[in-house]
mmCIF file of C-alpha atoms and ligand atoms in Angstrom:
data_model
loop_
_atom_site.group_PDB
_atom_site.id
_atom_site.type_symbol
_atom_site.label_atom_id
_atom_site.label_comp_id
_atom_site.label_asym_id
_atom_site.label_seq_id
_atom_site.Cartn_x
_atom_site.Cartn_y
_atom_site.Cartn_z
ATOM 1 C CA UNK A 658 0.000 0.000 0.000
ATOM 2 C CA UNK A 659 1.412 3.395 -0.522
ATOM 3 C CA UNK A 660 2.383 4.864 2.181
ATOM 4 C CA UNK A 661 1.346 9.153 2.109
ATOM 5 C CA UNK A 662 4.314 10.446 3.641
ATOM 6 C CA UNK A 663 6.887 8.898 1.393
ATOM 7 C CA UNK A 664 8.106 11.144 -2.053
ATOM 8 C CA UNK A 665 10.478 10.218 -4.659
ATOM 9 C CA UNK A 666 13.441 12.699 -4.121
ATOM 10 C CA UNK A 667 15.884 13.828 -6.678
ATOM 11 C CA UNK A 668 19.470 12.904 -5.165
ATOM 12 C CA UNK A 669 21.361 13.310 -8.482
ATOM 13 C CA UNK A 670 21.326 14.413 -11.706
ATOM 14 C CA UNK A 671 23.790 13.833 -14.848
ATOM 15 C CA UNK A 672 24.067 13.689 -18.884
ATOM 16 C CA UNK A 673 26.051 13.040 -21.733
ATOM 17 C CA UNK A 674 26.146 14.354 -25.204
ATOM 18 C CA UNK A 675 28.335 13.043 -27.649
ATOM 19 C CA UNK A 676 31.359 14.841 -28.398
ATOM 20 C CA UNK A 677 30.054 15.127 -32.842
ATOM 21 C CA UNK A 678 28.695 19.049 -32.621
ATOM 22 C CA UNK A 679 27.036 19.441 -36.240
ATOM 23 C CA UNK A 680 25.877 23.468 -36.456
ATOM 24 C CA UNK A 681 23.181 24.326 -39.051
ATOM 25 C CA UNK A 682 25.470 25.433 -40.912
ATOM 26 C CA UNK A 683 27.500 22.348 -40.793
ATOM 27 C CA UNK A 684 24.386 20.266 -41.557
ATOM 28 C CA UNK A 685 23.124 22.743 -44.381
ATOM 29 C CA UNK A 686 26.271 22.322 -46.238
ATOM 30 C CA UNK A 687 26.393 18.417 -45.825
ATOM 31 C CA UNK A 688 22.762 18.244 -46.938
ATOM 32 C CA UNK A 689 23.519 20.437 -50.031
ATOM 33 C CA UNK A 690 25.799 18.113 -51.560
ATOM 34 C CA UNK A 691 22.921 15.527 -51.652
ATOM 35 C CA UNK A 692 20.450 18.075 -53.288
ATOM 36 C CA UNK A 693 19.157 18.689 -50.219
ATOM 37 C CA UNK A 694 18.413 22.927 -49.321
ATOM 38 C CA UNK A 695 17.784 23.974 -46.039
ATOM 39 C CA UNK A 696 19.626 27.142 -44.641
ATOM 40 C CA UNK A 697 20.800 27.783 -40.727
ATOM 41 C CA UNK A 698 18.283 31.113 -40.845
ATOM 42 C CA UNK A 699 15.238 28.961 -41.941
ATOM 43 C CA UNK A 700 16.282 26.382 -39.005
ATOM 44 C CA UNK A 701 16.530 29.158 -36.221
ATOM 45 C CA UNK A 702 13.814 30.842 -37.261
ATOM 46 C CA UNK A 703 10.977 28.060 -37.135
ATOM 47 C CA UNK A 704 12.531 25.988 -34.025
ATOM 48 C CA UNK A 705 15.413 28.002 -32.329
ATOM 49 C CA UNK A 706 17.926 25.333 -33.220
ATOM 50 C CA UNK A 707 21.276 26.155 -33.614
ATOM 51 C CA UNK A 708 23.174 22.997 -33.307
ATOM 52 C CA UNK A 709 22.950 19.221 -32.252
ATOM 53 C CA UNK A 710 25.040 16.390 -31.401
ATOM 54 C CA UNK A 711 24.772 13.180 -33.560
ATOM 55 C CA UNK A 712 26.359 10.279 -31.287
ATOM 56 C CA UNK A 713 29.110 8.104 -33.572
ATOM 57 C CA UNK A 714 28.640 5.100 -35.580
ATOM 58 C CA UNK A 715 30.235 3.257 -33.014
ATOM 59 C CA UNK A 716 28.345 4.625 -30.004
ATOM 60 C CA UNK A 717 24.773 2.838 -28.634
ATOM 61 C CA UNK A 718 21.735 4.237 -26.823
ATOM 62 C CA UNK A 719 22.795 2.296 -23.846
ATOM 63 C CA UNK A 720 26.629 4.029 -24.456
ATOM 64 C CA UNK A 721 25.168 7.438 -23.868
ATOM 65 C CA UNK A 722 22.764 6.454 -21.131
ATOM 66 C CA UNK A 723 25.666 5.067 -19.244
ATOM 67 C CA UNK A 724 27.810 8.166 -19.153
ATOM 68 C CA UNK A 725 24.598 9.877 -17.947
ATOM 69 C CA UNK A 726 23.986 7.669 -15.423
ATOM 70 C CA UNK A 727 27.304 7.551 -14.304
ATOM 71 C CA UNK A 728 27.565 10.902 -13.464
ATOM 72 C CA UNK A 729 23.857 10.887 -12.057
ATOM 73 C CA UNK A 730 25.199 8.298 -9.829
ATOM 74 C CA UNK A 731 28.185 10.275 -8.832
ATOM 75 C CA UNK A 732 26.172 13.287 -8.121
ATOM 76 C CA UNK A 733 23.887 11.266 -5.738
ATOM 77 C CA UNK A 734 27.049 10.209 -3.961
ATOM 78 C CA UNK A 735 25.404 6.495 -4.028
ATOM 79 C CA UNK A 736 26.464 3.175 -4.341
ATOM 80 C CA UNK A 737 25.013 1.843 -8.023
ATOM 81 C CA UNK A 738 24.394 -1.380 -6.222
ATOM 82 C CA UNK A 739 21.351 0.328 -4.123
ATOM 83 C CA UNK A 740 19.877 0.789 -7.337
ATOM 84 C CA UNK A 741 16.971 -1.424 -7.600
ATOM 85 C CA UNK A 742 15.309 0.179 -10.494
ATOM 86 C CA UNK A 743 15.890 1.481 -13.452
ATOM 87 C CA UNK A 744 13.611 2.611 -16.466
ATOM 88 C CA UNK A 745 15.138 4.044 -19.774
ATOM 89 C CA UNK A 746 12.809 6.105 -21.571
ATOM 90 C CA UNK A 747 14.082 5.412 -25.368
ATOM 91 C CA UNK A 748 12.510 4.912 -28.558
ATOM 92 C CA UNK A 749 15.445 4.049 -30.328
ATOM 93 C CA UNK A 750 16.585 1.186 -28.123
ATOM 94 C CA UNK A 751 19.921 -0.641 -28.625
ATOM 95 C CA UNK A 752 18.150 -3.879 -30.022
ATOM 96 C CA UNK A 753 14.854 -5.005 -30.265
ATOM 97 C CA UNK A 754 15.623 -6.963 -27.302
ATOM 98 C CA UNK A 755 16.403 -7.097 -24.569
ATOM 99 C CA UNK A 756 15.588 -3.725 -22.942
ATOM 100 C CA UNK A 757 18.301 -0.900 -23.046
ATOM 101 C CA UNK A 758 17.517 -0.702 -18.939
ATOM 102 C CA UNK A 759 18.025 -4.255 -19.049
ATOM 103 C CA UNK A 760 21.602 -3.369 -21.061
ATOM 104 C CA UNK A 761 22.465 -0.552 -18.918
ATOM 105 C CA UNK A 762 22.523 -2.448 -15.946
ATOM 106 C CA UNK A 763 24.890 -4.975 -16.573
ATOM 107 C CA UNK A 764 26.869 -2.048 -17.723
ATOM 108 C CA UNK A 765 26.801 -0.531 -14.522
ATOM 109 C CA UNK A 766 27.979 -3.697 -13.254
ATOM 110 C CA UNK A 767 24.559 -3.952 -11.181
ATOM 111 C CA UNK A 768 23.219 -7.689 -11.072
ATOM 112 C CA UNK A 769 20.396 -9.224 -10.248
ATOM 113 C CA UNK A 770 19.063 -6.017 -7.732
ATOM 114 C CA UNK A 771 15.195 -5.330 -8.508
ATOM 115 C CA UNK A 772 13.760 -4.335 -11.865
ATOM 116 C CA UNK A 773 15.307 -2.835 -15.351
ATOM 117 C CA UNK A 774 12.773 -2.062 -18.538
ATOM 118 C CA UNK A 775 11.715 0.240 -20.703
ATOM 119 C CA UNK A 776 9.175 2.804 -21.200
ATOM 120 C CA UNK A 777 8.396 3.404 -24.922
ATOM 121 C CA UNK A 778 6.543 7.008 -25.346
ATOM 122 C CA UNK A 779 8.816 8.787 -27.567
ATOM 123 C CA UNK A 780 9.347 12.728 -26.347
ATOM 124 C CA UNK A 781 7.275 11.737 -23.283
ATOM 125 C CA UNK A 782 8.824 8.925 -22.323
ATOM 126 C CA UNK A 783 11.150 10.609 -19.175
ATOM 127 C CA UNK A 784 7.717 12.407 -18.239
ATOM 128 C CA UNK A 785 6.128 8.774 -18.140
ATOM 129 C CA UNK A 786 9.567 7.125 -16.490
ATOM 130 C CA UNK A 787 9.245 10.110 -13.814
ATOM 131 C CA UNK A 788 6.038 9.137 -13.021
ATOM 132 C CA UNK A 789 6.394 5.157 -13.418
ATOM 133 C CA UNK A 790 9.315 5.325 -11.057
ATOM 134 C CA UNK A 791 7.505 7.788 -8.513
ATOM 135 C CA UNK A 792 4.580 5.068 -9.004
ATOM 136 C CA UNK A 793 6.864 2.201 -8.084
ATOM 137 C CA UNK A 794 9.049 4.216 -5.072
ATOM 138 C CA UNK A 795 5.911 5.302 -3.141
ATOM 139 C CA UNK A 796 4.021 2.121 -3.318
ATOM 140 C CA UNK A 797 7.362 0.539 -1.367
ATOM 141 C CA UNK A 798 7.934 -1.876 -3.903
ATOM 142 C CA UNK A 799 11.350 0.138 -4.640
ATOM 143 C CA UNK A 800 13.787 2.475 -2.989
ATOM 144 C CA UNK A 801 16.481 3.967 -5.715
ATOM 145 C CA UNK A 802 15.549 4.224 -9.101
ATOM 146 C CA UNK A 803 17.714 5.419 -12.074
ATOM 147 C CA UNK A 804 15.538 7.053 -14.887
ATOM 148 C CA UNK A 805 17.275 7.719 -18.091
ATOM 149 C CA UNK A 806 15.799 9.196 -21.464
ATOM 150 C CA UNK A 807 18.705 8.326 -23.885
ATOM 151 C CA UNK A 808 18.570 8.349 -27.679
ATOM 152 C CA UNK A 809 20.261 8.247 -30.660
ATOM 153 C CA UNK A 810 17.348 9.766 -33.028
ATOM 154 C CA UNK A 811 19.827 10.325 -35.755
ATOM 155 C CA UNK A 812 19.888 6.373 -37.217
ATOM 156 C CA UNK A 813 16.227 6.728 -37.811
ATOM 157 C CA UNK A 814 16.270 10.401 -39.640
ATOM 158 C CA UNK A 815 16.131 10.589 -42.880
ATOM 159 C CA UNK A 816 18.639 12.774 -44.541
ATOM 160 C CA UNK A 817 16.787 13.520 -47.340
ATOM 161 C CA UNK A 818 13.924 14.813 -45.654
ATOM 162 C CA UNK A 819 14.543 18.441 -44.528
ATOM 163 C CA UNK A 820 10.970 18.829 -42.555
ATOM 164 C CA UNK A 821 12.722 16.419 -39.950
ATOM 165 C CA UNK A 822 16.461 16.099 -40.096
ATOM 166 C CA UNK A 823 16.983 19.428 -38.826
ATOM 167 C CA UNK A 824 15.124 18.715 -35.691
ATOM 168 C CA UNK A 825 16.558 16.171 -34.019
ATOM 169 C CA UNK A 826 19.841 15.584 -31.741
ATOM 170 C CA UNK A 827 21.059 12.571 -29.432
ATOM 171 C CA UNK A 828 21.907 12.699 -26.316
ATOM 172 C CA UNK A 829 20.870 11.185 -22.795
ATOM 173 C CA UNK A 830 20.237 12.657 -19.209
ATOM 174 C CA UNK A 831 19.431 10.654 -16.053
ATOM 175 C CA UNK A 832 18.125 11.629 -12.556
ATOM 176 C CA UNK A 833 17.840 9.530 -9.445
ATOM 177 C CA UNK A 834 15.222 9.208 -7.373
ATOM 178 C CA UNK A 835 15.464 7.847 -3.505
ATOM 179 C CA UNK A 836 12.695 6.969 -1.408
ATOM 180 C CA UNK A 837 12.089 10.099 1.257
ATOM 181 C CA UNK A 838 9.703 11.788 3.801
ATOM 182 C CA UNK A 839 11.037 14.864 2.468
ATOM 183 C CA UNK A 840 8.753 16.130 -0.448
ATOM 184 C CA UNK A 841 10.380 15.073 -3.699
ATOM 185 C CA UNK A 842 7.783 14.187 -6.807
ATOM 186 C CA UNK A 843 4.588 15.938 -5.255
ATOM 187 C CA UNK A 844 2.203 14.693 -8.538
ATOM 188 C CA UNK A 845 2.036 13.396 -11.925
ATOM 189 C CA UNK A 846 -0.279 13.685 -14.730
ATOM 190 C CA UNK A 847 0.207 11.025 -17.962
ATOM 191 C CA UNK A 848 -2.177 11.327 -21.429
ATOM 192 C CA UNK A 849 -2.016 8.894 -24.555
ATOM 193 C CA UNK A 850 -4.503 8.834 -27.633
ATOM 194 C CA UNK A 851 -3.471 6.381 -29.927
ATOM 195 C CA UNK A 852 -5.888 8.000 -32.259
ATOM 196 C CA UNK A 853 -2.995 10.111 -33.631
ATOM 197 C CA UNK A 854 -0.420 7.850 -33.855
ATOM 198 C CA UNK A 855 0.138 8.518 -37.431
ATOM 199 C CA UNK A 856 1.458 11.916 -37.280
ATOM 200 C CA UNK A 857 4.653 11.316 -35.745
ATOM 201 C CA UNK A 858 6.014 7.664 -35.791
ATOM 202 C CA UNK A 859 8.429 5.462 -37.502
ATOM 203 C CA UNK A 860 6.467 2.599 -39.202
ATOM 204 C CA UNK A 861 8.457 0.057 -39.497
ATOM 205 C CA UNK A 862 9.336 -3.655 -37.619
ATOM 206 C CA UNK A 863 11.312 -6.022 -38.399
ATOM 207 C CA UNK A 864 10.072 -9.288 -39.937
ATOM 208 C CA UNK A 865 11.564 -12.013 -41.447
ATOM 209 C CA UNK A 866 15.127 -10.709 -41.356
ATOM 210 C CA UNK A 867 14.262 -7.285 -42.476
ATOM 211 C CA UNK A 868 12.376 -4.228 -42.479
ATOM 212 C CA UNK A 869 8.437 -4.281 -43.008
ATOM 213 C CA UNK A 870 7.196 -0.598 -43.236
ATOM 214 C CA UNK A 871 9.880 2.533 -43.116
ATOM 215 C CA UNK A 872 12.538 2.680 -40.495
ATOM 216 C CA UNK A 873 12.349 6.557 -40.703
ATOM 217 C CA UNK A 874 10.799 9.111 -38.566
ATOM 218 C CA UNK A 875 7.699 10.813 -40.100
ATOM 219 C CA UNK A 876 5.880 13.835 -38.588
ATOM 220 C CA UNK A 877 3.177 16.182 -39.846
ATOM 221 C CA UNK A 878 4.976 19.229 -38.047
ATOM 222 C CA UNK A 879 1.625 21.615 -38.048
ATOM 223 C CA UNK A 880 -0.699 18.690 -36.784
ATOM 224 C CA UNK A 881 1.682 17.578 -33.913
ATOM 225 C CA UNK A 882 2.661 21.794 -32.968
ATOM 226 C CA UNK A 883 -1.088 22.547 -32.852
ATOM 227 C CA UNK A 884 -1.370 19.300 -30.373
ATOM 228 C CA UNK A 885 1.481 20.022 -28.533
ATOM 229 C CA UNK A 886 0.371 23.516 -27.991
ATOM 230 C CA UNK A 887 -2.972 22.642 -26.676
ATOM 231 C CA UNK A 888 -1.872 19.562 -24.608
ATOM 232 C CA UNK A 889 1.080 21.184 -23.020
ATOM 233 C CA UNK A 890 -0.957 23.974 -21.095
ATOM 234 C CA UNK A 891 -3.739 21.473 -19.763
ATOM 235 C CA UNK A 892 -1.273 18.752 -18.404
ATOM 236 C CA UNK A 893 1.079 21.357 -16.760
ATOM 237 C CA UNK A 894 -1.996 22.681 -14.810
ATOM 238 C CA UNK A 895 -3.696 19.100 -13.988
ATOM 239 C CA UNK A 896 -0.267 18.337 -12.104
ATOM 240 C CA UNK A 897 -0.334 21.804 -10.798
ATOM 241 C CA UNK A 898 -3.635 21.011 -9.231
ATOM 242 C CA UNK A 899 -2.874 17.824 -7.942
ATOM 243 C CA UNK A 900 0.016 19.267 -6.077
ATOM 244 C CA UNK A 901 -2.098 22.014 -4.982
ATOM 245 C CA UNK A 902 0.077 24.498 -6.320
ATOM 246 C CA UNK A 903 -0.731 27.630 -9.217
ATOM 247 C CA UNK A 904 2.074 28.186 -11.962
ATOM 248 C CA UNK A 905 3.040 31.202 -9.590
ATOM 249 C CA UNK A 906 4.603 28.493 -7.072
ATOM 250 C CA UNK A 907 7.233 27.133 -9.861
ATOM 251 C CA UNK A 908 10.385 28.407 -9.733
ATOM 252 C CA UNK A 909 11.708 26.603 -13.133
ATOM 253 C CA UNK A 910 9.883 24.863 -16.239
ATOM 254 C CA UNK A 911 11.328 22.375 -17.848
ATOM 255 C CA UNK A 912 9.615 21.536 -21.016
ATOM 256 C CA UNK A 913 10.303 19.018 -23.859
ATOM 257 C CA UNK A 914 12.773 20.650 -25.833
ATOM 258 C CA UNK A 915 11.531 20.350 -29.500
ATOM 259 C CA UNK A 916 10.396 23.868 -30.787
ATOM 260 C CA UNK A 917 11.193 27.717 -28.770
ATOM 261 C CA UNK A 918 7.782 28.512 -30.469
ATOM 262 C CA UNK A 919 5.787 26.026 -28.890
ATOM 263 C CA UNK A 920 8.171 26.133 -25.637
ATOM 264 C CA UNK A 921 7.499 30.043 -25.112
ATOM 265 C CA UNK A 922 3.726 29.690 -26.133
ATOM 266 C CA UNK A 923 3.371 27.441 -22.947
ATOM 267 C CA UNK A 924 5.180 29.922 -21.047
ATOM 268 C CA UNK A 925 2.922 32.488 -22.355
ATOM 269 C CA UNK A 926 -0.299 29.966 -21.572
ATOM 270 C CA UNK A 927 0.941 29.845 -18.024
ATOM 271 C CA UNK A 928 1.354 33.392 -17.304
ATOM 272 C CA UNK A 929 5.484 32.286 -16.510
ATOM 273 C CA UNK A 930 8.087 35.032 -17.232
ATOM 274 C CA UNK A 931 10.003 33.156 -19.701
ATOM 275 C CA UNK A 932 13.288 33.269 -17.507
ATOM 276 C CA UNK A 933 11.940 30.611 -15.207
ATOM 277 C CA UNK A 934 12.097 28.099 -18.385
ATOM 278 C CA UNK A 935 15.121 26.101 -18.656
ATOM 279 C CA UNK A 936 16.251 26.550 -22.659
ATOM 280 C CA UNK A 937 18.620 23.733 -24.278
ATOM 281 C CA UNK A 938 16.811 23.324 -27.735
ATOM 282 C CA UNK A 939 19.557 25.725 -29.002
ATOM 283 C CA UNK A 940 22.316 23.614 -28.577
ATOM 284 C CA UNK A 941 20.741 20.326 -27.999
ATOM 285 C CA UNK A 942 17.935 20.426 -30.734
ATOM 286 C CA UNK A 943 15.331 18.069 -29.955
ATOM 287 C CA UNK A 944 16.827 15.333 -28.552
ATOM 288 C CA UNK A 945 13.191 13.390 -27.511
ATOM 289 C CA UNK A 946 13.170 11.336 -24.385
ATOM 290 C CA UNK A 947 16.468 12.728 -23.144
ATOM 291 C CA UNK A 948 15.689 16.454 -24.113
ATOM 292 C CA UNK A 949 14.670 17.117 -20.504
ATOM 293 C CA UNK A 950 16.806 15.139 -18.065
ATOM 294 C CA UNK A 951 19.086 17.092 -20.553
ATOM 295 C CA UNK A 952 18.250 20.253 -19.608
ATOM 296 C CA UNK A 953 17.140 19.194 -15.845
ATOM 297 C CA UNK A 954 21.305 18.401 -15.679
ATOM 298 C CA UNK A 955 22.297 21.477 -17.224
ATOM 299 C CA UNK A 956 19.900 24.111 -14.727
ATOM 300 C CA UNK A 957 21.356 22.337 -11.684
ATOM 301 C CA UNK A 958 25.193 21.933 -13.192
ATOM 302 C CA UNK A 959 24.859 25.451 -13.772
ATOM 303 C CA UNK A 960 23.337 26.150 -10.447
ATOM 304 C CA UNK A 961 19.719 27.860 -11.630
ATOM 305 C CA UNK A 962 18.126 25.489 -9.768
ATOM 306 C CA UNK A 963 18.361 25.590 -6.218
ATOM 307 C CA UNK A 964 17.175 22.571 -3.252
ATOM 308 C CA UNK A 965 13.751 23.567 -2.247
ATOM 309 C CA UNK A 966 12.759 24.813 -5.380
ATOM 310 C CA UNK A 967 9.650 23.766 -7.479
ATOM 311 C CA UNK A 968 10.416 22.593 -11.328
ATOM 312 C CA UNK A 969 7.754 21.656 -13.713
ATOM 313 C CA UNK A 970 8.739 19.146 -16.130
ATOM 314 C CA UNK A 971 6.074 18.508 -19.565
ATOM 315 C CA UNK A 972 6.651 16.744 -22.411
ATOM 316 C CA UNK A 973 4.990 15.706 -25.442
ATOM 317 C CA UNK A 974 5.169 12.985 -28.278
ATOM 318 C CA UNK A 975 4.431 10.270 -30.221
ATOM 319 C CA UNK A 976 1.799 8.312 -29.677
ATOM 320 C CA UNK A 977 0.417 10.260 -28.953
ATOM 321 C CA UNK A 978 1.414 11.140 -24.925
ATOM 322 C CA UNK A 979 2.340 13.826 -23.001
ATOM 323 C CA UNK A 980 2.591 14.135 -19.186
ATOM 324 C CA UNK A 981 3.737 16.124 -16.846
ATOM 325 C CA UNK A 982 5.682 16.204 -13.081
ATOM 326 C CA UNK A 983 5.578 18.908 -10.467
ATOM 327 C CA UNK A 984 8.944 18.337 -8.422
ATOM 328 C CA UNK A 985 10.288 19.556 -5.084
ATOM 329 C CA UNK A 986 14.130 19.886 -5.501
HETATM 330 O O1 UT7 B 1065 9.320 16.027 -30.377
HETATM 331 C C1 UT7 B 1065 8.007 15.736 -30.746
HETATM 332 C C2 UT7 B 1065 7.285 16.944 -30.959
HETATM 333 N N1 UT7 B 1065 7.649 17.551 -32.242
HETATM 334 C C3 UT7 B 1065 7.384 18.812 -32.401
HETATM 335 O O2 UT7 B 1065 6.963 19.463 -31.482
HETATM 336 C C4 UT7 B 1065 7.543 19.429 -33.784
HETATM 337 C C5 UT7 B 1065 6.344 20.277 -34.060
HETATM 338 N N2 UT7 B 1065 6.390 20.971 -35.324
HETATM 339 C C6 UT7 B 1065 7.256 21.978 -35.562
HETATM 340 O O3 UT7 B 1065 8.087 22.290 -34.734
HETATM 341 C C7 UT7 B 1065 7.122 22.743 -36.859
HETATM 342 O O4 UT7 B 1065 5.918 22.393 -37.500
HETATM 343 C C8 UT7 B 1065 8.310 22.509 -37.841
HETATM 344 C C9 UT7 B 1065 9.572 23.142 -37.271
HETATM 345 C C10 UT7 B 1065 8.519 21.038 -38.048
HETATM 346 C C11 UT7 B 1065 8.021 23.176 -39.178
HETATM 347 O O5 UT7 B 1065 7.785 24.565 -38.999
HETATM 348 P P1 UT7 B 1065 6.556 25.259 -39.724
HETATM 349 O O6 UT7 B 1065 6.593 26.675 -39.359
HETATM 350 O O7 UT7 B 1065 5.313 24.471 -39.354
HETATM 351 O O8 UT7 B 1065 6.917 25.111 -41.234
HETATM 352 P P2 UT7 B 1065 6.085 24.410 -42.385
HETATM 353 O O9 UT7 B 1065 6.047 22.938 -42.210
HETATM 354 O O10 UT7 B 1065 4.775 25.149 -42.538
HETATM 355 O O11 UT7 B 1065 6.961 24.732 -43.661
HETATM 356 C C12 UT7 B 1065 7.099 26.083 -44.150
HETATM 357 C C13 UT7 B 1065 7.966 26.068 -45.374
HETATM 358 C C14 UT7 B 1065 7.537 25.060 -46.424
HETATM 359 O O12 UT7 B 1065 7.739 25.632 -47.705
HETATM 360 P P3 UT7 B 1065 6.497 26.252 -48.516
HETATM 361 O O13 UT7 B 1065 5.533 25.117 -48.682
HETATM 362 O O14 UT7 B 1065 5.966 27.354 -47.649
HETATM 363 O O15 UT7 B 1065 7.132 26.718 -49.779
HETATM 364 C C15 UT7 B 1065 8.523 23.928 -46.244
HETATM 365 O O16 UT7 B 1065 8.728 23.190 -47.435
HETATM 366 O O17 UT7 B 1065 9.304 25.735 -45.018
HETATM 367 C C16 UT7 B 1065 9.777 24.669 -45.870
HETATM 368 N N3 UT7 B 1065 10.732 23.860 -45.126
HETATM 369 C C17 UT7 B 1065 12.052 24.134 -45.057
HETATM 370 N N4 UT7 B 1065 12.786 25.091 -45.643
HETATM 371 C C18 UT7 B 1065 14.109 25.091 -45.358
HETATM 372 C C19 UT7 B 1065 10.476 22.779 -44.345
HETATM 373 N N5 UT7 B 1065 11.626 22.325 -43.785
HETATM 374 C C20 UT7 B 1065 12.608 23.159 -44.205
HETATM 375 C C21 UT7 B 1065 13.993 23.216 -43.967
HETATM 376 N N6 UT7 B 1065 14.699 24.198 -44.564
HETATM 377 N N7 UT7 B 1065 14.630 22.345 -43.156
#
């Protein structure tokens, strides 16, 4: 039974981006040879992208979620073997199976010490593994959990597609959480409707020793910003009002970092001065899962955010989901 006065508490937080740093610029010029135009003032101007980091051919999800962790881990100051779960939010997983968690553990040299999966929700999927692991600590079934969102979107863009290879980085961020009576995850709020699944997805599987469908991202851009717009402001107040608390009470949002325009219209919906969001899209472009463990890393590394403090993470995504946390610090 959960038990009321336990919270999941953020110890730690880390990330890892991999060292490739491709500008516009440097991307516009690649894609030209190929026939491909696209121009770094067209990029900036409809998403506030400047760069993004595009891990190397060598280099797994699971690589990049274990540099994350690690320095999660070290952050926390905790043992990795106390870690009894951990969820990576991924949609581009090392393998088809097993799980990337399930890979990251053995990794970190953890064995056999509670439970390891993934949680498959695209750009919402940290939002979701926030909330799973919350789920999981307060119930008493677990005490530390590791949550990752880790990708490596660029195997599954397609290059000759400017609408979406512009967009997208990889990268990974981890936080973890410890069971506490000190207030840590104070609510939760997690959406799906299936019903739009075909405007962002990559429809493909593999069957019969190859691929059935497309292994490429597609996304209707308009369809899934006028979604995104509208689903961003309702799920970052139903978590407010579960926690009891107004946008006035949150020192820091953290939203999915896919598009400034849709990031600053929340901002705007929410009557928040837009220095209390936390911006990475800039350098990071959208990175999905891991966009805002990402930037969760980089407010804290940089010391914006402060112990006691309230942050509001959202995201949205394929599926289509979006959710959203309201955390103590
Ligand atoms: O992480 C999951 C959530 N994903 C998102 O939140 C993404 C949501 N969507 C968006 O962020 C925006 O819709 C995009 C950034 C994808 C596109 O911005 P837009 O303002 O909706 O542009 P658009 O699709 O209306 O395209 C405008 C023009 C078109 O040309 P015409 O038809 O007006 O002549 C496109 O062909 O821009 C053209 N275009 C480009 N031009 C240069 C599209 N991509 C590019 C490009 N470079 N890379």
């Amino acid at each position: 039974m959960a038990q009321s006065n336990l919270y999941s508490r953020v110890l730690g937080t880390g990330s890892y981006l991999p060292p490739d740093r491709v500008t516009n610029q440097d991307l516009a010029d690649r894609l030209a040879k190929q026939g491909v135009e696209t121009s770094d003032e067209w990029i900036v101007a409809r998403t506030g992208i400047h760069a993004r980091h595009f891990a190397s051919p060598d280099q797994t999800t699971s690589d990049l979620a274990l540099i994350a962790s690690q320095n999660a881990i070290e952050a926390a100051g905790i043992d990795p073997q106390s870690i009894d779960l951990i969820i990576v939010a991924t949609s581009t997983p090392d393998f088809v199976f097993p799980s990337t968690a399930c890979l990251l553990q053995n990794k970190l040299g953890i064995k056999n010490n509670g439970a390891a999966f993934d949680v498959q929700a695209v750009c919402s999927g940290f939002a979701y593994g926030v909330a799973t692991a919350d789920a999981f600590i307060r119930s008493g079934a677990n005490r530390t959990a590791l949550v990752i969102g880790a990708e490596t979107f660029s195997r599954i863009l397609d290059f000759n597609d400017r609408t979406t290879c512009v967009l997208f980085g990889d990268g990974a961020g981890a936080v973890i959480l410890q069971a506490s009576e000190e207030p840590g995850v104070l609510a939760s709020a997690l959406h799906a409707d299936g019903s739009y699944s075909d405007i962002l997805c990559t429809p493909g599987n593999v069957n019969r020793g190859a691929i059935a469908g497309s292994a490429f991202l597609h996304m209707d851009g308009q369809a899934v910003f006028k979604l995104a717009v509208n689903v961003l402001e309702k799920v970052a107040v139903e978590a407010l009002d579960k926690a009891k608390l107004t946008p006035e009470d949150i020192d820091w949002l953290i939203p999915h970092q896919a598009n400034i325009r849709i990031m600053q219209s929340t901002c705007r919906k929410l009557r928040l001065p837009q220095e209390r969001m936390v911006v990475t899209v800039g350098e990071h472009g959208n990175t999905s899962a891991a966009s805002i463990p990402l930037a969760f890393d980089v407010a804290v590394r940089d010391g914006r955010i402060q112990r006691g403090q309230n942050v509001l993470i959202e995201g949205v995504g394929g599926g289509f989901t979006w959710g959203a946390s309201v955390i103590r610090y």
